[in-house]
PDB file of C-alpha atoms and ligand atoms in Angstrom:
ATOM      1  CA  MET H  24       0.409 -10.755 -21.293  1.00  0.00           C
ATOM      2  CA  ASN H  25      -1.686  -7.874 -22.841  1.00  0.00           C
ATOM      3  CA  PRO H  26       0.189  -6.385 -25.815  1.00  0.00           C
ATOM      4  CA  ASN H  27      -0.547  -2.859 -24.985  1.00  0.00           C
ATOM      5  CA  PRO H  28      -0.766  -3.037 -21.055  1.00  0.00           C
ATOM      6  CA  LYS H  29      -1.752   0.368 -19.207  1.00  0.00           C
ATOM      7  CA  LEU H  30       1.539   0.671 -17.185  1.00  0.00           C
ATOM      8  CA  LYS H  31       3.768  -0.171 -20.038  1.00  0.00           C
ATOM      9  CA  GLY H  32       7.473   0.883 -19.548  1.00  0.00           C
ATOM     10  CA  GLN H  33       6.749   2.327 -15.968  1.00  0.00           C
ATOM     11  CA  SER H  34       8.788   1.503 -12.884  1.00  0.00           C
ATOM     12  CA  ALA H  35       6.962   0.712  -9.678  1.00  0.00           C
ATOM     13  CA  LEU H  36       8.255   0.064  -6.154  1.00  0.00           C
ATOM     14  CA  VAL H  37       5.912  -1.829  -3.857  1.00  0.00           C
ATOM     15  CA  THR H  38       6.838  -1.918  -0.175  1.00  0.00           C
ATOM     16  CA  GLY H  39       6.174  -5.138   1.901  1.00  0.00           C
ATOM     17  CA  ALA H  40       5.629  -6.817  -1.336  1.00  0.00           C
ATOM     18  CA  ASN H  41       6.610 -10.467  -0.297  1.00  0.00           C
ATOM     19  CA  SER H  42       3.273 -11.233   1.461  1.00  0.00           C
ATOM     20  CA  GLY H  43      -0.559 -10.677   1.327  1.00  0.00           C
ATOM     21  CA  ILE H  44      -1.581  -7.478  -0.317  1.00  0.00           C
ATOM     22  CA  GLY H  45       1.786  -6.180  -1.439  1.00  0.00           C
ATOM     23  CA  LYS H  46       2.362  -9.432  -3.198  1.00  0.00           C
ATOM     24  CA  ALA H  47      -0.806  -9.184  -5.066  1.00  0.00           C
ATOM     25  CA  VAL H  48      -0.203  -5.490  -5.908  1.00  0.00           C
ATOM     26  CA  ALA H  49       3.271  -6.204  -7.242  1.00  0.00           C
ATOM     27  CA  ILE H  50       2.028  -9.086  -9.454  1.00  0.00           C
ATOM     28  CA  SER H  51      -0.892  -6.862 -10.731  1.00  0.00           C
ATOM     29  CA  LEU H  52       1.294  -3.933 -11.540  1.00  0.00           C
ATOM     30  CA  ALA H  53       3.701  -6.324 -13.313  1.00  0.00           C
ATOM     31  CA  ASN H  54       0.839  -8.043 -15.242  1.00  0.00           C
ATOM     32  CA  ASP H  55      -0.005  -4.397 -16.483  1.00  0.00           C
ATOM     33  CA  GLY H  56       3.458  -3.822 -17.897  1.00  0.00           C
ATOM     34  CA  ALA H  57       5.439  -2.197 -14.956  1.00  0.00           C
ATOM     35  CA  ASN H  58       8.907  -3.120 -13.932  1.00  0.00           C
ATOM     36  CA  VAL H  59       8.550  -3.887 -10.194  1.00  0.00           C
ATOM     37  CA  VAL H  60      10.754  -3.599  -7.192  1.00  0.00           C
ATOM     38  CA  VAL H  61       9.543  -6.314  -4.727  1.00  0.00           C
ATOM     39  CA  ASN H  62      10.628  -4.737  -1.294  1.00  0.00           C
ATOM     40  CA  TYR H  63      11.069  -6.947   1.716  1.00  0.00           C
ATOM     41  CA  VAL H  64      12.370  -6.680   5.156  1.00  0.00           C
ATOM     42  CA  ALA H  65      12.579 -10.333   6.140  1.00  0.00           C
ATOM     43  CA  HIS H  66      12.097 -13.661   4.291  1.00  0.00           C
ATOM     44  CA  PRO H  67      13.993 -13.155   0.991  1.00  0.00           C
ATOM     45  CA  GLU H  68      12.732 -16.519  -0.284  1.00  0.00           C
ATOM     46  CA  ASP H  69       9.261 -15.192  -0.286  1.00  0.00           C
ATOM     47  CA  ALA H  70      10.243 -12.011  -2.085  1.00  0.00           C
ATOM     48  CA  GLN H  71      12.145 -14.157  -4.647  1.00  0.00           C
ATOM     49  CA  ALA H  72       8.994 -16.263  -5.041  1.00  0.00           C
ATOM     50  CA  VAL H  73       7.182 -13.049  -6.094  1.00  0.00           C
ATOM     51  CA  VAL H  74       9.841 -12.150  -8.441  1.00  0.00           C
ATOM     52  CA  ASP H  75       9.612 -15.709  -9.971  1.00  0.00           C
ATOM     53  CA  THR H  76       5.920 -15.462 -10.433  1.00  0.00           C
ATOM     54  CA  ILE H  77       6.163 -12.219 -12.193  1.00  0.00           C
ATOM     55  CA  LYS H  78       8.858 -13.475 -14.578  1.00  0.00           C
ATOM     56  CA  ALA H  79       6.716 -16.624 -15.279  1.00  0.00           C
ATOM     57  CA  ASN H  80       3.918 -14.298 -16.265  1.00  0.00           C
ATOM     58  CA  GLY H  81       6.131 -12.616 -18.640  1.00  0.00           C
ATOM     59  CA  GLY H  82       7.021  -9.607 -16.500  1.00  0.00           C
ATOM     60  CA  ASN H  83      10.077  -7.690 -14.976  1.00  0.00           C
ATOM     61  CA  ALA H  84      10.876  -7.547 -11.360  1.00  0.00           C
ATOM     62  CA  ILE H  85      13.626  -7.464  -8.800  1.00  0.00           C
ATOM     63  CA  ALA H  86      13.714  -7.847  -4.869  1.00  0.00           C
ATOM     64  CA  LEU H  87      15.322  -5.368  -2.755  1.00  0.00           C
ATOM     65  CA  GLN H  88      15.586  -5.418   1.106  1.00  0.00           C
ATOM     66  CA  ALA H  89      15.008  -2.396   3.176  1.00  0.00           C
ATOM     67  CA  ASP H  90      13.354  -1.587   6.472  1.00  0.00           C
ATOM     68  CA  VAL H  91      10.898   1.235   5.464  1.00  0.00           C
ATOM     69  CA  SER H  92      11.343   2.855   8.802  1.00  0.00           C
ATOM     70  CA  ASN H  93      15.125   3.272   8.338  1.00  0.00           C
ATOM     71  CA  GLU H  94      16.076   6.349   6.340  1.00  0.00           C
ATOM     72  CA  THR H  95      19.440   5.052   5.275  1.00  0.00           C
ATOM     73  CA  GLN H  96      17.985   1.823   4.118  1.00  0.00           C
ATOM     74  CA  VAL H  97      15.161   3.523   2.169  1.00  0.00           C
ATOM     75  CA  LYS H  98      17.563   5.774   0.412  1.00  0.00           C
ATOM     76  CA  ALA H  99      19.904   2.924  -0.576  1.00  0.00           C
ATOM     77  CA  MET H 100      16.896   0.953  -1.938  1.00  0.00           C
ATOM     78  CA  PHE H 101      15.885   3.779  -4.179  1.00  0.00           C
ATOM     79  CA  GLN H 102      19.388   4.187  -5.471  1.00  0.00           C
ATOM     80  CA  GLU H 103      19.353   0.333  -6.187  1.00  0.00           C
ATOM     81  CA  MET H 104      16.151   0.805  -7.961  1.00  0.00           C
ATOM     82  CA  TYR H 105      17.447   3.463 -10.121  1.00  0.00           C
ATOM     83  CA  LYS H 106      20.529   1.400 -11.005  1.00  0.00           C
ATOM     84  CA  ALA H 107      18.074  -1.416 -12.225  1.00  0.00           C
ATOM     85  CA  PHE H 108      15.256   0.521 -13.727  1.00  0.00           C
ATOM     86  CA  GLY H 109      16.419   4.183 -14.198  1.00  0.00           C
ATOM     87  CA  THR H 110      13.699   6.000 -12.205  1.00  0.00           C
ATOM     88  CA  ILE H 111      10.450   5.547 -10.497  1.00  0.00           C
ATOM     89  CA  ASP H 112       6.888   6.318 -11.803  1.00  0.00           C
ATOM     90  CA  ILE H 113       4.786   4.447  -9.038  1.00  0.00           C
ATOM     91  CA  LEU H 114       5.275   4.096  -5.427  1.00  0.00           C
ATOM     92  CA  VAL H 115       2.915   1.911  -3.447  1.00  0.00           C
ATOM     93  CA  ASN H 116       3.395   2.395   0.152  1.00  0.00           C
ATOM     94  CA  ASN H 117       2.090  -0.874   1.376  1.00  0.00           C
ATOM     95  CA  ALA H 118       4.374  -2.129   4.366  1.00  0.00           C
ATOM     96  CA  GLY H 119       2.572  -2.207   7.603  1.00  0.00           C
ATOM     97  CA  LEU H 120       2.063  -4.170  10.726  1.00  0.00           C
ATOM     98  CA  GLN H 121       0.093  -4.500  14.070  1.00  0.00           C
ATOM     99  CA  GLN H 122       1.075  -4.526  17.785  1.00  0.00           C
ATOM    100  CA  ASP H 123      -2.222  -4.934  19.377  1.00  0.00           C
ATOM    101  CA  SER H 124      -2.784  -4.266  22.903  1.00  0.00           C
ATOM    102  CA  PRO H 125      -5.436  -2.954  25.594  1.00  0.00           C
ATOM    103  CA  PHE H 126      -4.690   0.689  25.764  1.00  0.00           C
ATOM    104  CA  GLU H 127      -3.456   0.853  29.286  1.00  0.00           C
ATOM    105  CA  LYS H 128      -1.102  -2.056  28.677  1.00  0.00           C
ATOM    106  CA  MET H 129       0.409  -0.584  25.419  1.00  0.00           C
ATOM    107  CA  THR H 130       4.244  -0.145  25.778  1.00  0.00           C
ATOM    108  CA  LEU H 131       5.898   2.775  24.177  1.00  0.00           C
ATOM    109  CA  ALA H 132       7.771   0.242  22.042  1.00  0.00           C
ATOM    110  CA  GLN H 133       4.559  -1.074  20.571  1.00  0.00           C
ATOM    111  CA  TRP H 134       3.252   2.425  19.977  1.00  0.00           C
ATOM    112  CA  GLN H 135       6.515   3.424  18.421  1.00  0.00           C
ATOM    113  CA  LEU H 136       7.120   0.267  16.148  1.00  0.00           C
ATOM    114  CA  VAL H 137       3.702   0.767  14.557  1.00  0.00           C
ATOM    115  CA  ILE H 138       3.982   4.512  13.992  1.00  0.00           C
ATOM    116  CA  ASN H 139       7.467   4.135  12.656  1.00  0.00           C
ATOM    117  CA  VAL H 140       6.608   1.429  10.144  1.00  0.00           C
ATOM    118  CA  ASN H 141       3.131   2.396   8.980  1.00  0.00           C
ATOM    119  CA  LEU H 142       3.350   6.183   9.178  1.00  0.00           C
ATOM    120  CA  THR H 143       7.033   7.356   9.111  1.00  0.00           C
ATOM    121  CA  GLY H 144       7.927   4.543   6.599  1.00  0.00           C
ATOM    122  CA  GLN H 145       5.237   5.982   4.170  1.00  0.00           C
ATOM    123  CA  PHE H 146       6.804   9.489   4.587  1.00  0.00           C
ATOM    124  CA  LEU H 147      10.319   8.308   3.996  1.00  0.00           C
ATOM    125  CA  CYS H 148       9.471   6.447   0.860  1.00  0.00           C
ATOM    126  CA  ALA H 149       7.290   9.026  -0.428  1.00  0.00           C
ATOM    127  CA  ARG H 150       9.912  11.649  -0.046  1.00  0.00           C
ATOM    128  CA  GLU H 151      12.486   9.705  -2.027  1.00  0.00           C
ATOM    129  CA  ALA H 152       9.812   9.168  -4.722  1.00  0.00           C
ATOM    130  CA  VAL H 153       8.948  12.932  -4.896  1.00  0.00           C
ATOM    131  CA  ILE H 154      12.608  13.903  -5.058  1.00  0.00           C
ATOM    132  CA  GLU H 155      13.056  11.672  -8.216  1.00  0.00           C
ATOM    133  CA  PHE H 156       9.556  12.684  -9.820  1.00  0.00           C
ATOM    134  CA  LEU H 157      10.644  16.392  -9.411  1.00  0.00           C
ATOM    135  CA  ARG H 158      14.189  15.688 -10.638  1.00  0.00           C
ATOM    136  CA  ARG H 159      13.085  13.749 -13.724  1.00  0.00           C
ATOM    137  CA  GLY H 160       9.920  15.748 -14.692  1.00  0.00           C
ATOM    138  CA  PRO H 161       7.001  14.538 -16.876  1.00  0.00           C
ATOM    139  CA  VAL H 162       7.453  11.658 -19.478  1.00  0.00           C
ATOM    140  CA  PRO H 163       4.117  12.068 -21.426  1.00  0.00           C
ATOM    141  CA  GLU H 164       4.675   8.995 -23.565  1.00  0.00           C
ATOM    142  CA  ARG H 165       4.666   6.959 -20.222  1.00  0.00           C
ATOM    143  CA  SER H 166       2.075   8.624 -18.269  1.00  0.00           C
ATOM    144  CA  ARG H 167       0.072  12.060 -18.019  1.00  0.00           C
ATOM    145  CA  ALA H 168       1.172  12.301 -14.458  1.00  0.00           C
ATOM    146  CA  THR H 169       4.723  12.977 -13.501  1.00  0.00           C
ATOM    147  CA  GLY H 170       4.386  10.369 -10.591  1.00  0.00           C
ATOM    148  CA  LYS H 171       1.920   8.387  -8.759  1.00  0.00           C
ATOM    149  CA  ILE H 172       1.766   7.539  -5.066  1.00  0.00           C
ATOM    150  CA  ILE H 173      -0.614   5.038  -3.555  1.00  0.00           C
ATOM    151  CA  CYS H 174      -0.673   4.680   0.299  1.00  0.00           C
ATOM    152  CA  MET H 175      -2.110   1.498   1.765  1.00  0.00           C
ATOM    153  CA  SER H 176      -4.301   2.848   4.428  1.00  0.00           C
ATOM    154  CA  SER H 177      -7.439   1.050   5.980  1.00  0.00           C
ATOM    155  CA  VAL H 178     -11.014   1.419   6.930  1.00  0.00           C
ATOM    156  CA  HIS H 179      -9.327   2.309  10.202  1.00  0.00           C
ATOM    157  CA  GLU H 180      -8.564   5.703   8.914  1.00  0.00           C
ATOM    158  CA  VAL H 181     -12.212   6.578   9.669  1.00  0.00           C
ATOM    159  CA  ILE H 182     -13.426   3.565  11.923  1.00  0.00           C
ATOM    160  CA  PRO H 183     -12.119   3.946  15.409  1.00  0.00           C
ATOM    161  CA  TRP H 184     -10.521   0.411  16.610  1.00  0.00           C
ATOM    162  CA  GLY H 185     -10.237  -0.308  20.342  1.00  0.00           C
ATOM    163  CA  GLY H 186      -7.412  -2.608  21.154  1.00  0.00           C
ATOM    164  CA  HIS H 187      -5.532  -1.214  18.181  1.00  0.00           C
ATOM    165  CA  VAL H 188      -5.083   2.391  19.013  1.00  0.00           C
ATOM    166  CA  ASN H 189      -1.483   2.662  17.557  1.00  0.00           C
ATOM    167  CA  TYR H 190      -2.666   0.983  14.304  1.00  0.00           C
ATOM    168  CA  ALA H 191      -5.802   3.230  13.914  1.00  0.00           C
ATOM    169  CA  THR H 192      -3.692   6.348  14.743  1.00  0.00           C
ATOM    170  CA  SER H 193      -1.023   5.314  12.062  1.00  0.00           C
ATOM    171  CA  LYS H 194      -3.907   5.037   9.508  1.00  0.00           C
ATOM    172  CA  GLY H 195      -5.560   8.370  10.411  1.00  0.00           C
ATOM    173  CA  GLY H 196      -2.166   9.893  10.113  1.00  0.00           C
ATOM    174  CA  ILE H 197      -1.762   8.369   6.677  1.00  0.00           C
ATOM    175  CA  MET H 198      -4.996   9.869   5.628  1.00  0.00           C
ATOM    176  CA  MET H 199      -3.649  13.423   6.379  1.00  0.00           C
ATOM    177  CA  LEU H 200      -0.211  12.741   4.924  1.00  0.00           C
ATOM    178  CA  MET H 201      -1.735  11.453   1.601  1.00  0.00           C
ATOM    179  CA  LYS H 202      -4.071  14.509   1.460  1.00  0.00           C
ATOM    180  CA  SER H 203      -1.502  17.072   2.403  1.00  0.00           C
ATOM    181  CA  MET H 204       0.908  15.738  -0.037  1.00  0.00           C
ATOM    182  CA  ALA H 205      -1.695  15.514  -2.654  1.00  0.00           C
ATOM    183  CA  GLN H 206      -2.739  19.255  -2.271  1.00  0.00           C
ATOM    184  CA  GLU H 207       0.970  20.324  -2.318  1.00  0.00           C
ATOM    185  CA  LEU H 208       2.142  18.136  -5.270  1.00  0.00           C
ATOM    186  CA  ALA H 209      -0.938  18.252  -7.715  1.00  0.00           C
ATOM    187  CA  PRO H 210       0.461  21.450  -9.567  1.00  0.00           C
ATOM    188  CA  LYS H 211       3.627  19.375 -10.106  1.00  0.00           C
ATOM    189  CA  LYS H 212       1.379  16.789 -11.741  1.00  0.00           C
ATOM    190  CA  ILE H 213       2.093  14.248  -8.912  1.00  0.00           C
ATOM    191  CA  ARG H 214      -0.933  12.125  -7.837  1.00  0.00           C
ATOM    192  CA  VAL H 215      -1.249  10.911  -4.300  1.00  0.00           C
ATOM    193  CA  ASN H 216      -4.117   8.598  -3.205  1.00  0.00           C
ATOM    194  CA  SER H 217      -4.896   5.982  -0.697  1.00  0.00           C
ATOM    195  CA  ILE H 218      -6.593   2.522  -0.705  1.00  0.00           C
ATOM    196  CA  GLY H 219      -8.621   1.671   2.293  1.00  0.00           C
ATOM    197  CA  PRO H 220      -8.997  -2.093   2.353  1.00  0.00           C
ATOM    198  CA  GLY H 221     -11.564  -3.613   4.670  1.00  0.00           C
ATOM    199  CA  ALA H 222     -11.091  -7.254   5.755  1.00  0.00           C
ATOM    200  CA  ILE H 223      -8.546  -9.024   3.413  1.00  0.00           C
ATOM    201  CA  GLN H 224      -7.579 -12.375   3.880  1.00  0.00           C
ATOM    202  CA  THR H 225      -3.777 -12.192   4.556  1.00  0.00           C
ATOM    203  CA  PRO H 226      -1.271 -13.175   7.490  1.00  0.00           C
ATOM    204  CA  ILE H 227      -1.901  -9.903   9.230  1.00  0.00           C
ATOM    205  CA  ASN H 228      -5.361 -10.941  10.415  1.00  0.00           C
ATOM    206  CA  THR H 229      -5.365 -14.729  10.519  1.00  0.00           C
ATOM    207  CA  SER H 230      -7.167 -14.801  13.715  1.00  0.00           C
ATOM    208  CA  ALA H 231     -10.022 -12.931  12.093  1.00  0.00           C
ATOM    209  CA  TRP H 232     -10.882 -15.626   9.334  1.00  0.00           C
ATOM    210  CA  SER H 233      -9.109 -18.715  10.338  1.00  0.00           C
ATOM    211  CA  THR H 234     -11.924 -20.421  12.246  1.00  0.00           C
ATOM    212  CA  PRO H 235     -15.613 -20.524  10.995  1.00  0.00           C
ATOM    213  CA  GLU H 236     -16.659 -18.637  14.284  1.00  0.00           C
ATOM    214  CA  ALA H 237     -14.277 -15.966  13.597  1.00  0.00           C
ATOM    215  CA  LEU H 238     -15.152 -15.532   9.911  1.00  0.00           C
ATOM    216  CA  ASN H 239     -18.987 -15.546  10.690  1.00  0.00           C
ATOM    217  CA  SER H 240     -18.398 -12.713  13.250  1.00  0.00           C
ATOM    218  CA  LEU H 241     -16.308 -10.923  10.696  1.00  0.00           C
ATOM    219  CA  LEU H 242     -19.000 -11.285   8.134  1.00  0.00           C
ATOM    220  CA  THR H 243     -21.570  -9.495  10.287  1.00  0.00           C
ATOM    221  CA  LEU H 244     -19.424  -6.423   9.545  1.00  0.00           C
ATOM    222  CA  ILE H 245     -19.172  -6.768   5.791  1.00  0.00           C
ATOM    223  CA  PRO H 246     -22.567  -6.131   3.906  1.00  0.00           C
ATOM    224  CA  TYR H 247     -21.237  -7.781   0.729  1.00  0.00           C
ATOM    225  CA  ASN H 248     -20.874 -10.891   2.643  1.00  0.00           C
ATOM    226  CA  ARG H 249     -17.441 -12.159   1.678  1.00  0.00           C
ATOM    227  CA  ILE H 250     -13.861 -11.570   2.886  1.00  0.00           C
ATOM    228  CA  GLY H 251     -11.695  -9.672   0.603  1.00  0.00           C
ATOM    229  CA  GLU H 252      -9.062 -11.195  -1.446  1.00  0.00           C
ATOM    230  CA  PRO H 253      -5.537  -9.684  -2.079  1.00  0.00           C
ATOM    231  CA  GLU H 254      -6.435  -9.477  -5.642  1.00  0.00           C
ATOM    232  CA  ASP H 255      -9.150  -7.124  -5.048  1.00  0.00           C
ATOM    233  CA  ILE H 256      -6.718  -4.503  -3.887  1.00  0.00           C
ATOM    234  CA  GLY H 257      -4.140  -5.560  -6.593  1.00  0.00           C
ATOM    235  CA  ASN H 258      -6.539  -4.682  -9.330  1.00  0.00           C
ATOM    236  CA  LEU H 259      -7.510  -1.456  -7.631  1.00  0.00           C
ATOM    237  CA  ALA H 260      -3.820  -0.508  -7.202  1.00  0.00           C
ATOM    238  CA  ALA H 261      -3.026  -1.151 -10.967  1.00  0.00           C
ATOM    239  CA  TRP H 262      -6.035   1.188 -12.074  1.00  0.00           C
ATOM    240  CA  LEU H 263      -5.063   3.947  -9.444  1.00  0.00           C
ATOM    241  CA  ALA H 264      -1.531   3.839 -10.903  1.00  0.00           C
ATOM    242  CA  SER H 265      -2.813   4.189 -14.472  1.00  0.00           C
ATOM    243  CA  ASP H 266      -3.910   7.004 -16.568  1.00  0.00           C
ATOM    244  CA  GLU H 267      -7.540   5.637 -16.410  1.00  0.00           C
ATOM    245  CA  SER H 268      -7.652   7.339 -12.949  1.00  0.00           C
ATOM    246  CA  ASP H 269      -5.629  10.511 -14.162  1.00  0.00           C
ATOM    247  CA  TYR H 270      -8.262  12.982 -12.596  1.00  0.00           C
ATOM    248  CA  ILE H 271      -8.204  11.291  -9.180  1.00  0.00           C
ATOM    249  CA  THR H 272      -5.809  12.742  -6.469  1.00  0.00           C
ATOM    250  CA  GLY H 273      -6.348  13.308  -2.723  1.00  0.00           C
ATOM    251  CA  THR H 274      -8.743  10.556  -2.233  1.00  0.00           C
ATOM    252  CA  THR H 275      -9.114   7.335  -0.376  1.00  0.00           C
ATOM    253  CA  VAL H 276     -10.844   4.596  -2.256  1.00  0.00           C
ATOM    254  CA  PHE H 277     -12.318   2.191   0.098  1.00  0.00           C
ATOM    255  CA  CYS H 278     -12.332  -1.504  -1.007  1.00  0.00           C
ATOM    256  CA  ASP H 279     -14.128  -3.002   1.833  1.00  0.00           C
ATOM    257  CA  GLY H 280     -17.390  -4.835   0.756  1.00  0.00           C
ATOM    258  CA  GLY H 281     -19.424  -2.185   2.365  1.00  0.00           C
ATOM    259  CA  MET H 282     -17.490  -2.158   5.809  1.00  0.00           C
ATOM    260  CA  THR H 283     -17.547   1.616   6.029  1.00  0.00           C
ATOM    261  CA  LEU H 284     -21.459   1.661   5.448  1.00  0.00           C
ATOM    262  CA  TYR H 285     -21.794   1.113   9.196  1.00  0.00           C
ATOM    263  CA  PRO H 286     -23.889  -2.223   8.786  1.00  0.00           C
ATOM    264  CA  GLY H 287     -24.779  -2.178  12.414  1.00  0.00           C
ATOM    265  CA  PHE H 288     -27.297   0.688  11.482  1.00  0.00           C
ATOM    266  CA  SER H 289     -29.037  -1.366   8.662  1.00  0.00           C
ATOM    267  CA  THR H 290     -31.978  -2.547  10.853  1.00  0.00           C
ATOM    268  CA  ASN H 291     -31.587  -0.182  13.844  1.00  0.00           C
ATOM    269  CA  GLY H 292     -31.556   3.551  14.567  1.00  0.00           C
TER     270      GLY H 292
HETATM  271  P1  NAD U 321       1.086  -8.869   5.717  1.00  0.00           P
HETATM  272  O1  NAD U 321       1.384  -9.146   7.013  1.00  0.00           O
HETATM  273  O2  NAD U 321       0.783 -10.065   4.753  1.00  0.00           O
HETATM  274  O3  NAD U 321       2.014  -7.872   4.937  1.00  0.00           O
HETATM  275  C1  NAD U 321       2.716  -6.749   5.458  1.00  0.00           C
HETATM  276  C2  NAD U 321       4.013  -6.668   4.814  1.00  0.00           C
HETATM  277  O4  NAD U 321       4.676  -5.574   5.297  1.00  0.00           O
HETATM  278  C3  NAD U 321       4.750  -7.903   5.006  1.00  0.00           C
HETATM  279  O5  NAD U 321       5.610  -8.218   3.768  1.00  0.00           O
HETATM  280  C4  NAD U 321       5.856  -7.361   5.967  1.00  0.00           C
HETATM  281  O6  NAD U 321       7.185  -8.008   5.920  1.00  0.00           O
HETATM  282  C5  NAD U 321       6.019  -5.868   5.576  1.00  0.00           C
HETATM  283  N1  NAD U 321       6.651  -5.178   6.624  1.00  0.00           N
HETATM  284  C6  NAD U 321       6.452  -5.118   7.936  1.00  0.00           C
HETATM  285  N2  NAD U 321       7.321  -4.154   8.439  1.00  0.00           N
HETATM  286  C7  NAD U 321       8.152  -3.771   7.382  1.00  0.00           C
HETATM  287  C8  NAD U 321       9.257  -2.908   7.337  1.00  0.00           C
HETATM  288  N3  NAD U 321       9.765  -2.319   8.526  1.00  0.00           N
HETATM  289  N4  NAD U 321       9.847  -2.680   6.194  1.00  0.00           N
HETATM  290  C9  NAD U 321       9.397  -3.261   5.152  1.00  0.00           C
HETATM  291  N5  NAD U 321       8.431  -4.033   5.084  1.00  0.00           N
HETATM  292  C10 NAD U 321       7.861  -4.335   6.221  1.00  0.00           C
HETATM  293  O7  NAD U 321      -0.324  -7.940   5.838  1.00  0.00           O
HETATM  294  P2  NAD U 321      -1.294  -7.234   4.660  1.00  0.00           P
HETATM  295  O8  NAD U 321      -2.593  -7.525   4.988  1.00  0.00           O
HETATM  296  O9  NAD U 321      -0.860  -7.703   3.307  1.00  0.00           O
HETATM  297  O10 NAD U 321      -0.976  -5.803   5.049  1.00  0.00           O
HETATM  298  C11 NAD U 321      -0.412  -4.972   3.917  1.00  0.00           C
HETATM  299  C12 NAD U 321      -0.965  -3.464   4.234  1.00  0.00           C
HETATM  300  O11 NAD U 321      -2.301  -3.450   4.156  1.00  0.00           O
HETATM  301  C13 NAD U 321      -0.643  -3.019   5.540  1.00  0.00           C
HETATM  302  O12 NAD U 321      -0.326  -1.621   5.525  1.00  0.00           O
HETATM  303  C14 NAD U 321      -2.065  -3.206   6.298  1.00  0.00           C
HETATM  304  O13 NAD U 321      -2.145  -2.198   7.386  1.00  0.00           O
HETATM  305  C15 NAD U 321      -2.973  -2.860   5.264  1.00  0.00           C
HETATM  306  N6  NAD U 321      -4.241  -3.399   5.509  1.00  0.00           N
HETATM  307  C16 NAD U 321      -4.565  -4.673   5.536  1.00  0.00           C
HETATM  308  C17 NAD U 321      -5.754  -5.090   5.785  1.00  0.00           C
HETATM  309  C18 NAD U 321      -6.218  -6.450   5.814  1.00  0.00           C
HETATM  310  O14 NAD U 321      -7.445  -6.811   5.962  1.00  0.00           O
HETATM  311  N7  NAD U 321      -5.396  -7.567   5.372  1.00  0.00           N
HETATM  312  C19 NAD U 321      -6.785  -4.351   6.026  1.00  0.00           C
HETATM  313  C20 NAD U 321      -6.488  -2.860   5.898  1.00  0.00           C
HETATM  314  C21 NAD U 321      -5.300  -2.412   5.690  1.00  0.00           C
END
């Protein structure tokens, strides 16, 4: 491990960290010196495997269960975190899911599940983190910012997505949640930003890359001509959480191989 890592002594909570992007973010933050809470809602064995990987790399982590859309469970998780690590410096609001459906067949349950987890879950966790940032105040020897929040959004905060209206709506909502929090909390030295992943190879989108035909079709949307890897997002999250990005707040950083460049227009229009 780096002897002077950029997140040394800081404590981070990553939601939905037992799979895909969240797992890579948790490992990346820990490799940069943060104590990490690996949140999970199901499959504790996967969360423990992430903790074991972090410890094998010389880092420090614990696994905590909570459904991010459940206020009581979220509050209890933060209290458990404070017992283990004392406070929180970095929140990565990553947990998310899809419930896809043609619009006219979308049930209220599908709509509400996606909004509850993807959007309300980010509100509930961010509110707990901000309460602690404000209570504790700045700790200049750890970071120039009093606290950092990173929201996992998507290219679908700006690209409409038919068949996934609930998901795209949740990500559009995250954009204004992030920007409004950033505006309100900047004077308190709390930085709030989003990451907008493009197509990253994880279990959430297996059907988009698991056959050669699906992958080739997907690649027509990606000018950089490769699918993203969870580590692409992990590296970016560690940088956005660090003082190297101290003057950045209220921004979505797209990490998408150019998906938001509207490649359909490269030879037309
Ligand atoms: P994933 O399915 O591998 O991971 C999602 C994680 O969220 C899992 O650990 C899951 O258990 C957890 N989760 C779901 N509901 C939860 C709840 N109620 N409480 C706590 N945790 C819960 O998928 P991923 O691709 O790693 O997705 C992570 C985030 O990245 C999501 O917010 C997703 O929308 C976003 N994203 C992914 C992609 C992509 O291409 N993979 C693109 C854009 C955005």
